[in-house]
CSV table of C-alpha atoms in Angstrom, one decimal:
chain,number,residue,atom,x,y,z
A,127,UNK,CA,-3.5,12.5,10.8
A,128,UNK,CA,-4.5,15.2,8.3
A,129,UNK,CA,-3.3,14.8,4.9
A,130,UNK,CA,-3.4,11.2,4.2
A,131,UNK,CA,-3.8,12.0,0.5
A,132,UNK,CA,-3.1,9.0,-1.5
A,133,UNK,CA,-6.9,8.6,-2.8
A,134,UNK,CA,-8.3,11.1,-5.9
A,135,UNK,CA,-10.9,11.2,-8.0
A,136,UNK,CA,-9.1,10.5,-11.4
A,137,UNK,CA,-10.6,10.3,-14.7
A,138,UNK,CA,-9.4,6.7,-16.3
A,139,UNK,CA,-10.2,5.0,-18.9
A,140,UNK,CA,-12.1,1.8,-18.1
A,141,UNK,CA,-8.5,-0.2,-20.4
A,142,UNK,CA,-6.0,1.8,-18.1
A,143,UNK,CA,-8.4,0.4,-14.3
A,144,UNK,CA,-8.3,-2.7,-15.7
A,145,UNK,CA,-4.5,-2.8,-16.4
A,146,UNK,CA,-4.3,-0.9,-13.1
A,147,UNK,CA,-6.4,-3.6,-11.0
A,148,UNK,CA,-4.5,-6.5,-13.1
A,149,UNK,CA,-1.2,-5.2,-11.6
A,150,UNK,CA,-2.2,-4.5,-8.3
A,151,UNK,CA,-3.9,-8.5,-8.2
A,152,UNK,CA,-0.1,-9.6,-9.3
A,153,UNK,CA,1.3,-7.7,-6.6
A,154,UNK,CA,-0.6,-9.0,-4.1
A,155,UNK,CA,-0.2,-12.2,-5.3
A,156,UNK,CA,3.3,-12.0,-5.1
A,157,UNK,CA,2.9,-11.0,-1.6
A,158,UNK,CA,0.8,-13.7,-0.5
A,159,UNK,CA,3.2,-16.3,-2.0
A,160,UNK,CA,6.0,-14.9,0.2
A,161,UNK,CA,3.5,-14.4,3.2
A,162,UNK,CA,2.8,-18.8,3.2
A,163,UNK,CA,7.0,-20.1,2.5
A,164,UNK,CA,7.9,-17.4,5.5
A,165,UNK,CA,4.9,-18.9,7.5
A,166,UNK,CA,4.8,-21.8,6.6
A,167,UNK,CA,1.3,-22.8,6.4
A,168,UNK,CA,-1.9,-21.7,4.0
A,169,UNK,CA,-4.1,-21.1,6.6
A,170,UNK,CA,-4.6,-18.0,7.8
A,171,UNK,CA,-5.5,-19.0,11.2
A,172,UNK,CA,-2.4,-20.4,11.5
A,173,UNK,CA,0.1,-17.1,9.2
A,174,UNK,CA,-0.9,-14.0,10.7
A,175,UNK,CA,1.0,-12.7,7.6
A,176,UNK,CA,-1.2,-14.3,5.3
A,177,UNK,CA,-4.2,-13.2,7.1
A,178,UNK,CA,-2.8,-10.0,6.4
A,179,UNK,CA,-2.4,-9.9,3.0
A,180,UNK,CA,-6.1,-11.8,2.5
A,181,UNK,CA,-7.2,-9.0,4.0
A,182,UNK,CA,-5.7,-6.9,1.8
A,183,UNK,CA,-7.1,-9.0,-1.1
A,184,UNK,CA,-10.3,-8.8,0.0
A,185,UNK,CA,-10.3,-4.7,-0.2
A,186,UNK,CA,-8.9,-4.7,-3.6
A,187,UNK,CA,-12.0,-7.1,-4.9
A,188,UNK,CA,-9.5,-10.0,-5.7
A,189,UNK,CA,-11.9,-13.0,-6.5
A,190,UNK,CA,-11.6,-15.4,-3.8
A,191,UNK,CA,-10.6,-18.0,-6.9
A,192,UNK,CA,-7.6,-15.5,-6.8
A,193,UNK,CA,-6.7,-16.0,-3.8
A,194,UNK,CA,-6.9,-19.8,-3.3
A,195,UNK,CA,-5.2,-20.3,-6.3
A,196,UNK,CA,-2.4,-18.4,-4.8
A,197,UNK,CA,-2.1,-20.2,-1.7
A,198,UNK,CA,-2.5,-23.1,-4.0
A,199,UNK,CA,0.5,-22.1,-6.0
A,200,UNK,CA,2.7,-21.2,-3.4
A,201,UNK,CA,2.0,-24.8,-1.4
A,202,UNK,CA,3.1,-26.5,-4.1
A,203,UNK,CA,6.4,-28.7,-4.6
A,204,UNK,CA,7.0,-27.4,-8.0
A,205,UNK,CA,7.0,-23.8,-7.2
A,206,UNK,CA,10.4,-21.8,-7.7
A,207,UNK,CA,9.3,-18.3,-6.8
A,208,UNK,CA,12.0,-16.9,-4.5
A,209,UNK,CA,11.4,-13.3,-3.8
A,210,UNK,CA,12.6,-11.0,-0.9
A,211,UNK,CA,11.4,-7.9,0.6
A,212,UNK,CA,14.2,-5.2,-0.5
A,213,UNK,CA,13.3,-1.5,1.1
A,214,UNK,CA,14.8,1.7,-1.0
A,215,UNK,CA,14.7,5.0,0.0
A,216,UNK,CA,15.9,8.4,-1.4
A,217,UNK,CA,14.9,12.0,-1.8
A,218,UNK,CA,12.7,13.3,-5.0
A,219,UNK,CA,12.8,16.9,-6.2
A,220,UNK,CA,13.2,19.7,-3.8
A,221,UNK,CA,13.5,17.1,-1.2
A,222,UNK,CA,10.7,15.2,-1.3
A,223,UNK,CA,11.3,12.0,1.4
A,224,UNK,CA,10.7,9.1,-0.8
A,225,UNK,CA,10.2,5.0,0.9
A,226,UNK,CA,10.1,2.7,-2.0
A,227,UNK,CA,9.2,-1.0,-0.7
A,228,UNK,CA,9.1,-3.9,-3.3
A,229,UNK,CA,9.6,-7.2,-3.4
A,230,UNK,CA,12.3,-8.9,-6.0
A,231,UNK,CA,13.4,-11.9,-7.2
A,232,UNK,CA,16.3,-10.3,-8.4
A,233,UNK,CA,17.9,-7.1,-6.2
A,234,UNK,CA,20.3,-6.3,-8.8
A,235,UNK,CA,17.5,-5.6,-11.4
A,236,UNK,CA,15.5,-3.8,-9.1
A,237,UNK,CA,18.2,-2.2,-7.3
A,238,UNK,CA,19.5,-0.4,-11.0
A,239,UNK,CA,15.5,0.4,-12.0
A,240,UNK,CA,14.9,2.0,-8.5
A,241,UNK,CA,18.1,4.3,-8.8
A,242,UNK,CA,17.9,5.6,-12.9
A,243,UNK,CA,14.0,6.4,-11.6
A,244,UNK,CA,15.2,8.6,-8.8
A,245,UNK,CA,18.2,10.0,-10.7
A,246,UNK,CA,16.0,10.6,-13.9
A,247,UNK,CA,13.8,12.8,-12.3
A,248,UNK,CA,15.8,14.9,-10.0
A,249,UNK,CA,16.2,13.2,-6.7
A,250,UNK,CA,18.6,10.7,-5.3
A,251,UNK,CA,18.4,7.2,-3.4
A,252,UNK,CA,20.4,7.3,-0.3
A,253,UNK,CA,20.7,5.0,2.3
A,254,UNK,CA,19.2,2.7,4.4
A,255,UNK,CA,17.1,4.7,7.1
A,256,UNK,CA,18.0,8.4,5.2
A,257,UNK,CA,14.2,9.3,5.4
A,258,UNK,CA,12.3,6.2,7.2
A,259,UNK,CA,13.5,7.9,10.5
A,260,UNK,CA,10.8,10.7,9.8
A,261,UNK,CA,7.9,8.5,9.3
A,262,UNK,CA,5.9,5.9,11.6
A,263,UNK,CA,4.5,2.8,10.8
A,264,UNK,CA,0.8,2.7,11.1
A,265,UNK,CA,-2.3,0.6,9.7
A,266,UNK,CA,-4.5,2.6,7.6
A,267,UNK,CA,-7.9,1.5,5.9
A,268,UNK,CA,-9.7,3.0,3.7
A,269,UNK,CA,-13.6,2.7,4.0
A,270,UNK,CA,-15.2,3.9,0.9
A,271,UNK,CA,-17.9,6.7,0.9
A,272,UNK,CA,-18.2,7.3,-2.5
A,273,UNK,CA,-22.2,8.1,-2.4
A,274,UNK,CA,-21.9,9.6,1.0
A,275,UNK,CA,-24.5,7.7,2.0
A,276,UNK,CA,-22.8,6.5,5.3
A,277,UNK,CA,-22.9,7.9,8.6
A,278,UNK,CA,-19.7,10.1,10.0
A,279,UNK,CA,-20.6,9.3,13.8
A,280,UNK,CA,-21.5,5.5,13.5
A,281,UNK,CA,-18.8,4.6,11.0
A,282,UNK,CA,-16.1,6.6,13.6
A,283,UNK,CA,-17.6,4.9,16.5
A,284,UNK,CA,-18.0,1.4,15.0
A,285,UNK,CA,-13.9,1.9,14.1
A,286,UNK,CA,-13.3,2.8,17.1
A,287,UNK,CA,-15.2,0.1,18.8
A,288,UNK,CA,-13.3,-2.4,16.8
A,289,UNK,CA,-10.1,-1.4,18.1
A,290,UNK,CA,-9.0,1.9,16.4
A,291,UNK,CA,-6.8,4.5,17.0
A,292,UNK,CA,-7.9,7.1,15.2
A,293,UNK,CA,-10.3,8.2,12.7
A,294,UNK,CA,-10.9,10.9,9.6
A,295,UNK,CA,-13.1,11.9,7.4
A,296,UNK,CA,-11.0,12.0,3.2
A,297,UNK,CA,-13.3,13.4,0.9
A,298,UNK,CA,-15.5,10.2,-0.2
A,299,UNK,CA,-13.8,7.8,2.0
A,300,UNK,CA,-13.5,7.6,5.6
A,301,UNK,CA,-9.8,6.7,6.4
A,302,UNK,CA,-9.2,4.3,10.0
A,303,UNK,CA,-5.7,4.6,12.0
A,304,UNK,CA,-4.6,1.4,14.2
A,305,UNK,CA,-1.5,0.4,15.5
A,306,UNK,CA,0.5,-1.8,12.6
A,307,UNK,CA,-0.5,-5.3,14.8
A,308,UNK,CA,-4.2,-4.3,15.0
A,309,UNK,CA,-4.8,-3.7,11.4
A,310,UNK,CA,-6.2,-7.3,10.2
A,311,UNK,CA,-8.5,-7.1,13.3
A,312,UNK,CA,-9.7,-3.9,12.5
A,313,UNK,CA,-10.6,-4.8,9.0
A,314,UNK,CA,-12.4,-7.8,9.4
A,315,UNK,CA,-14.4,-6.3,12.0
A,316,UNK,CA,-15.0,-3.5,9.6
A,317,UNK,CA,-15.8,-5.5,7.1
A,318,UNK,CA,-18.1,-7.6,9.4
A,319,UNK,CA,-19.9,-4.5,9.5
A,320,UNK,CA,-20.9,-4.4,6.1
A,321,UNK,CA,-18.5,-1.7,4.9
A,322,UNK,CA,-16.5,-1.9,1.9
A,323,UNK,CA,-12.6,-1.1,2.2
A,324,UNK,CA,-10.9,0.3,-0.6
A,325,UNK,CA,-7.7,-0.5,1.5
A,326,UNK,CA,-6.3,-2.0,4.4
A,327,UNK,CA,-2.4,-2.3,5.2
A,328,UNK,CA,0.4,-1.1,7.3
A,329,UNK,CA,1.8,2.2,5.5
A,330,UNK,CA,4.4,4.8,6.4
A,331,UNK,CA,3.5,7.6,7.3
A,332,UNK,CA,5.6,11.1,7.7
A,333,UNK,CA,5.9,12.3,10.7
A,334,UNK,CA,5.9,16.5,9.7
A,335,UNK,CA,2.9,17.0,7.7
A,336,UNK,CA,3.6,16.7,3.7
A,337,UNK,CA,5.7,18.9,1.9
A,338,UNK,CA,3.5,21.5,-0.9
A,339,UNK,CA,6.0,22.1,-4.1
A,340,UNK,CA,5.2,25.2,-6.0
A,341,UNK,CA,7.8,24.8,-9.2
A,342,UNK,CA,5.6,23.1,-12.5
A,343,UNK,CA,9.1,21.7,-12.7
A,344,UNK,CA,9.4,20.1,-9.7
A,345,UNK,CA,5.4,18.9,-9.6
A,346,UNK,CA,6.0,17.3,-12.9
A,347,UNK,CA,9.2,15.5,-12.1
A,348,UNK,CA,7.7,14.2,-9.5
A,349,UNK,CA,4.8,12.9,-10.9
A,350,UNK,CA,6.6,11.1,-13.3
A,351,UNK,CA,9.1,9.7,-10.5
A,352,UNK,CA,6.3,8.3,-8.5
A,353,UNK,CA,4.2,6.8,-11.6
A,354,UNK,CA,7.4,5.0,-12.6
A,355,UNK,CA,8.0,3.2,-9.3
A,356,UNK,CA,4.1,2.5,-9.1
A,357,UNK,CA,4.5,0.6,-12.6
A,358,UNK,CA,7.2,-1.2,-12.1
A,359,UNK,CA,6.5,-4.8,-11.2
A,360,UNK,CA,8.7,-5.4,-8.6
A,361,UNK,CA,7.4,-2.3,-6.8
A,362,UNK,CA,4.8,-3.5,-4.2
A,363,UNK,CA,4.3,0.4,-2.2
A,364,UNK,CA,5.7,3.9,-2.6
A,365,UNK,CA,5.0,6.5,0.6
A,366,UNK,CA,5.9,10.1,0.4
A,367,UNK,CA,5.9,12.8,2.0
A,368,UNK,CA,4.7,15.3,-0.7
A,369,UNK,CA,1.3,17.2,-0.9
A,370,UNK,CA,-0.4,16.1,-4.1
């Protein structure tokens, strides 16, 4: 599972995190509310989508007053929200495989943003299924090492123990494989274990390794490319196959 490389050590300022953190509470938000009208119910016990997602809350530090206010929101009569899951998928520079998931309340909107990012920096969106072919779906999360105080061995075995597939140490994080079902489980038993998650959710992963561009051209293209569909609202995950 070598290269999982979507975690850095990047220099922000503390304005820029918490603009970051707002947007990625709105996201999941937005996720949640679809996650209780598909399953009809606010109980996690009862939506093992929404049990999901909480999950996913919970490793992104959304305050649990988040979270019920959510559920809250999307219970109630008055609520018009009416997004769907739309997938995109393309090629970037030098033929980068690109999966862009998000979730709209308006496909033509998103549809047109999606395409002028990929045609603006030097790739192209295709078709449905052009590059998802060469990746598999698996549950990743993200334990966080950050003092590298914890334990290789015990944190691998306690994964593993929980019902993991495979395991890896990611410079100061430890990163957990499971099959997509098994993710949720996983977590909580993590979690139960006193770990902190940075992240926990079913991503894509490519199949052939990640792809290393040498061209300044192509790197910066790219970058951009990948920033712009990470900012946009509708955007809820982008998976690649490039070697940052």
């Amino acid at each position: 599972m070598s290269g999982h490389s979507k975690w850095h050590n990047i220099q922000k300022t503390k304005g820029a995190a918490d603009a970051k953190r707002a947007q990625a509470f709105t996201k999941i938000a937005r996720e949640m509310i679809v996650a209780v009208k598909e399953g009809g119910s606010g109980d996690p016990n009862n939506n093992s989508r929404l049990a999901a997602v909480i999950t996913k809350a919970k490793a992104a530090n959304m305050p649990n007053d988040n979270i019920k206010r959510t559920i809250d929101k999307a219970l109630g009569a008055g609520n018009t929200d009416n997004y769907e899951k739309i997938v995109y998928e393309g090629y970037g520079p030098n033929g980068v495989a690109i999966i862009v998931e998000t979730m709209t309340d308006n496909r033509n909107r998103t549809a047109g943003e999606i395409r002028h990012y990929f045609d603006k920096y030097g790739g192209n969106m295709g078709a449905a299924n052009c590059v998802s072919w060469s990746f598999d779906k698996k549950g990743v999360i993200v334990i966080d090492n950050e003092d590298e105080e914890l334990d290789e061995d015990t944190v691998m075995m306690e994964a593993l123990d929980a019902g993991a597939d495979d395991f890896e140490p990611d410079g100061e994080t430890f990163v957990v494989y499971t099959k997509p079902d098994d993710v949720t489980s996983v977590a909580e038993a993590i979690i139960a274990k006193g770990y902190k998650l940075l992240s926990a959710q079913v991503e894509m992963l490519p199949q052939n390794g990640y792809i290393k561009l040498t061209n300044e051209d192509d790197i910066k293209n790219i970058t951009k490319m990948l920033d712009m569909f990470e900012d946009n609202d509708d955007v809820q995950n982008v998976w690649h196959n490039w070697e940052e």
